[in-house]
mmCIF file of C-alpha atoms in Angstrom:
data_model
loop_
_atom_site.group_PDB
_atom_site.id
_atom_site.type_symbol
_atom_site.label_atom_id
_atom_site.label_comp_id
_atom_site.label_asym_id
_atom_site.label_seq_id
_atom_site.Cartn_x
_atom_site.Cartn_y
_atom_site.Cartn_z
ATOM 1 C CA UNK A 1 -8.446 15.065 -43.512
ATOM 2 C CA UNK A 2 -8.234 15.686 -40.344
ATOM 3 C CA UNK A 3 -11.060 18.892 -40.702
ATOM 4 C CA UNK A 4 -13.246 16.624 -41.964
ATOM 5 C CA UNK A 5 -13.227 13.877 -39.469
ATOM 6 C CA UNK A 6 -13.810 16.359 -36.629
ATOM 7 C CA UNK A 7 -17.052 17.671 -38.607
ATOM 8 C CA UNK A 8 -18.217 13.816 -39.353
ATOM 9 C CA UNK A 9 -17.429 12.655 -35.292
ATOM 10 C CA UNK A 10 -19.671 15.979 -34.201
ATOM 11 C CA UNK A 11 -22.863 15.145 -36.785
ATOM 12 C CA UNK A 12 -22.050 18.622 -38.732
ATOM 13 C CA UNK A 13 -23.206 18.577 -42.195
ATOM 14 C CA UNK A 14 -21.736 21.577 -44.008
ATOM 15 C CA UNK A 15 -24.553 22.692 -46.711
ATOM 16 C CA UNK A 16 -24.411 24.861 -49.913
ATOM 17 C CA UNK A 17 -27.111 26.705 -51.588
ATOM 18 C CA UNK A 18 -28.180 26.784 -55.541
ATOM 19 C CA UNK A 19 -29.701 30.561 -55.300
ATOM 20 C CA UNK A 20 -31.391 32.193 -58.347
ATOM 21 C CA UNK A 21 -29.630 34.635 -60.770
ATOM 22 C CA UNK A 22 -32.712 35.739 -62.692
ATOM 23 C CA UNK A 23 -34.575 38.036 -59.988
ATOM 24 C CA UNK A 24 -32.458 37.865 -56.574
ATOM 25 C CA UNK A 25 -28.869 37.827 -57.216
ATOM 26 C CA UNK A 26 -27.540 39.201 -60.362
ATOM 27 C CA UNK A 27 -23.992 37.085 -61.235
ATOM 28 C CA UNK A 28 -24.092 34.816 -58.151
ATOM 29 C CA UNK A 29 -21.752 31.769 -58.646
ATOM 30 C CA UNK A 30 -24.266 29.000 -58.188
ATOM 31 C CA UNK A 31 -27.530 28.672 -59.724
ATOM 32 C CA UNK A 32 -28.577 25.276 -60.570
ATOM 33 C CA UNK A 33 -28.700 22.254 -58.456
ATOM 34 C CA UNK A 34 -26.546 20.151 -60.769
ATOM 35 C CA UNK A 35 -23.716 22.633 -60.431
ATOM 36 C CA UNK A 36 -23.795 21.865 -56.340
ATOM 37 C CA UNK A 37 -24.111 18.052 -57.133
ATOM 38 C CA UNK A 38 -20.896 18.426 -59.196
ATOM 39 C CA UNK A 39 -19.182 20.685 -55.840
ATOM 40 C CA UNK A 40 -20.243 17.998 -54.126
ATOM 41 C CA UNK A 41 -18.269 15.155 -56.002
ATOM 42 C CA UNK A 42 -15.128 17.116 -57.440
ATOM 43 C CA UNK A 43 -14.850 18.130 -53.595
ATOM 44 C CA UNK A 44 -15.127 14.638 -52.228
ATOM 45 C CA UNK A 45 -16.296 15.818 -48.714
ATOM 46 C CA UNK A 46 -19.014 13.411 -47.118
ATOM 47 C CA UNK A 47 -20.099 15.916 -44.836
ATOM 48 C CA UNK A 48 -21.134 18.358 -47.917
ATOM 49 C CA UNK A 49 -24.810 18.079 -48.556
ATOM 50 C CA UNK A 50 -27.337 20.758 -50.169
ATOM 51 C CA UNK A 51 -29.749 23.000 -48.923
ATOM 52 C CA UNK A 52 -32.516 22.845 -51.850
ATOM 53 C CA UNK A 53 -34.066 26.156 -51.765
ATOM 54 C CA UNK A 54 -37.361 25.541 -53.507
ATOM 55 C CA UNK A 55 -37.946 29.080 -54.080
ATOM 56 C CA UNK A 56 -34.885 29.813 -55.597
ATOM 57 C CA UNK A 57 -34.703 26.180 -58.082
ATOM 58 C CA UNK A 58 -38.534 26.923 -58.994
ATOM 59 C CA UNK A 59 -37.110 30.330 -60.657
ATOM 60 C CA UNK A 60 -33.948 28.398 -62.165
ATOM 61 C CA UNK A 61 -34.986 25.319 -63.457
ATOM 62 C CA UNK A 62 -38.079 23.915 -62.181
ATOM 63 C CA UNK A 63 -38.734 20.230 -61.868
ATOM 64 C CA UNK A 64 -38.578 20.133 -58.778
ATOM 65 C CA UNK A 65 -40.467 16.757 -57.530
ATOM 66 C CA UNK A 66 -38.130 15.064 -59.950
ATOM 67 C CA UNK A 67 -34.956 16.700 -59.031
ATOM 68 C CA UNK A 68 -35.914 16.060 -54.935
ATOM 69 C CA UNK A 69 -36.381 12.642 -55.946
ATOM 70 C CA UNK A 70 -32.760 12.691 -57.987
ATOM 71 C CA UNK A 71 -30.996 14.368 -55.208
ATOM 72 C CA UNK A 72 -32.601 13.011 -52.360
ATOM 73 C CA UNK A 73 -29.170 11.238 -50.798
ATOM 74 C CA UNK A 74 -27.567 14.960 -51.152
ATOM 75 C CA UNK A 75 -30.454 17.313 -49.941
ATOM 76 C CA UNK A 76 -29.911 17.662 -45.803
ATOM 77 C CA UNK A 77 -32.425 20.723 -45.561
ATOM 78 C CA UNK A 78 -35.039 22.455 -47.628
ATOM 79 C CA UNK A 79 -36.067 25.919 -47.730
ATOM 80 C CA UNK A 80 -39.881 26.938 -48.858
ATOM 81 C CA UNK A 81 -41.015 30.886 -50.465
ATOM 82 C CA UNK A 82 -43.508 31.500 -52.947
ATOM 83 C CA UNK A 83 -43.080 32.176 -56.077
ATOM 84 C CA UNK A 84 -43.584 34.984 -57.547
ATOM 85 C CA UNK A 85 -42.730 37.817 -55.148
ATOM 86 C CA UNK A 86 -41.270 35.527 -52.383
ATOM 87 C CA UNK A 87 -44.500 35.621 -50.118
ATOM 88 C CA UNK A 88 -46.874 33.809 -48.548
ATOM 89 C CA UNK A 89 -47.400 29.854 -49.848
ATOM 90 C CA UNK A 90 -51.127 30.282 -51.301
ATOM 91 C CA UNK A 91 -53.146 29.650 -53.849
ATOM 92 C CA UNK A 92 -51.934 32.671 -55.696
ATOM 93 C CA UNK A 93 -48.282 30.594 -56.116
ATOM 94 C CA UNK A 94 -46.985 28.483 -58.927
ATOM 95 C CA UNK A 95 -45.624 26.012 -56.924
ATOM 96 C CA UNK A 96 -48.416 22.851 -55.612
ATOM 97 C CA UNK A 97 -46.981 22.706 -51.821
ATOM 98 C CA UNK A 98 -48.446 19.786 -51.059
ATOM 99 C CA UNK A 99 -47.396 17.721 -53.921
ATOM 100 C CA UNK A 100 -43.871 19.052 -53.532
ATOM 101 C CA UNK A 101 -43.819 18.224 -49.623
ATOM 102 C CA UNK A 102 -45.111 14.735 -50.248
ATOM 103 C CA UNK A 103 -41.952 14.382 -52.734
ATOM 104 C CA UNK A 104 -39.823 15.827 -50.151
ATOM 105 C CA UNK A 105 -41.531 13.095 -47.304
ATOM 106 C CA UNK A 106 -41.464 10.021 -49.723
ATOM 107 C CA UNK A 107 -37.720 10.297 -49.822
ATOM 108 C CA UNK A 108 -37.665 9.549 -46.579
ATOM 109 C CA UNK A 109 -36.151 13.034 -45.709
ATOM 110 C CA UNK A 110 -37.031 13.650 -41.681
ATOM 111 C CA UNK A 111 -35.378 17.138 -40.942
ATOM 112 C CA UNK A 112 -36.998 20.821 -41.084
ATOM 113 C CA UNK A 113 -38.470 22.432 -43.951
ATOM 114 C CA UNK A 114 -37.686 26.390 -43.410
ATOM 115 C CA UNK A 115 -40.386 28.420 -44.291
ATOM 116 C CA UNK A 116 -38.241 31.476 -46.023
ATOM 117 C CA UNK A 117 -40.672 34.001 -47.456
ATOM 118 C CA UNK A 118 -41.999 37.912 -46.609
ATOM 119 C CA UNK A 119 -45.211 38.149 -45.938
ATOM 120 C CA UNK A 120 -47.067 40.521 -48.086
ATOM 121 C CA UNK A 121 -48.180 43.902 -46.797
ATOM 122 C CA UNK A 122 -51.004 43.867 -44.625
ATOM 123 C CA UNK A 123 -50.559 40.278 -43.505
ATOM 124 C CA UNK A 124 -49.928 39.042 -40.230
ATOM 125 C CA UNK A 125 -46.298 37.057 -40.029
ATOM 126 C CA UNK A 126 -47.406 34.730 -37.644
ATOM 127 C CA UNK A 127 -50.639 33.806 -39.407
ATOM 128 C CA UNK A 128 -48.399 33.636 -42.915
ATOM 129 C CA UNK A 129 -46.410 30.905 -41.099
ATOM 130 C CA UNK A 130 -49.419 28.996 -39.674
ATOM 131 C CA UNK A 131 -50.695 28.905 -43.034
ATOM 132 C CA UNK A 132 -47.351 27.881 -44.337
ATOM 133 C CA UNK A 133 -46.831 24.737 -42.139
ATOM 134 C CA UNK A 134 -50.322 23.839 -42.506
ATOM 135 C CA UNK A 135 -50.300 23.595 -46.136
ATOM 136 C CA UNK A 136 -46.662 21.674 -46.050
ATOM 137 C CA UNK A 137 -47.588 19.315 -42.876
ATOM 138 C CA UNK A 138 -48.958 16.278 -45.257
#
């Protein structure tokens, strides 16, 4: 108990990751968002929140406005990539940025959205993340 009052008094918020199975990482433990939600509970820790890796859920289970939505009092950080390939957030993606960013605002969430993707060959990094925070800054 005492562990867990010293992270609460110092504002540390100890996170765990959902991260895909299908393409990534063959036979890692957690994959779905629910099965961090349920961590979360059985472990009874109010300092245990998830880091909702957009990239990663997309490939799992999808859904994702609705799940931010769901999960919004458990989410304390968000990570973006696109999906396929883990590259830049464009046009050529499955996933609708914006609409998914508005979610992720409406829930009143006011911390960082990581920007977590490779930039394809040829592309400049820094001009990859311009494009990326100007597509997510709605």
């Amino acid at each position: 108990m005492l562990f867990r009052s010293k992270f609460k008094a110092a504002g540390i918020k100890l996170l765990t990751e959902p991260i895909n199975c299908k393409r990534d990482i063959p036979g890692f433990y957690l994959n779905y968002t629910q099965q961090a939600l349920d961590i979360i509970r059985d472990v009874g820790h109010n300092n245990l929140f998830v880091q909702y890796d957009i990239y990663h859920m997309q490939i799992m289970e999808g859904d994702l406005i609705r799940t931010i939505r769901a999960g919004r009092d458990y989410f304390a950080h968000y990570h973006t990539g696109g999906v396929p390939g883990r590259h830049e957030l464009d046009a050529t993606q499955e996933v609708q940025w914006a609409s998914v960013c508005t979610a992720i605002v409406d829930t009143g969430y006011q911390g960082f959205v990581a920007h977590e993707f490779t930039p394809s060959p040829g592309r400049d990094p820094l001009t990859s993340l311009r494009d990326a925070v100007v597509l997510c800054d709605v």
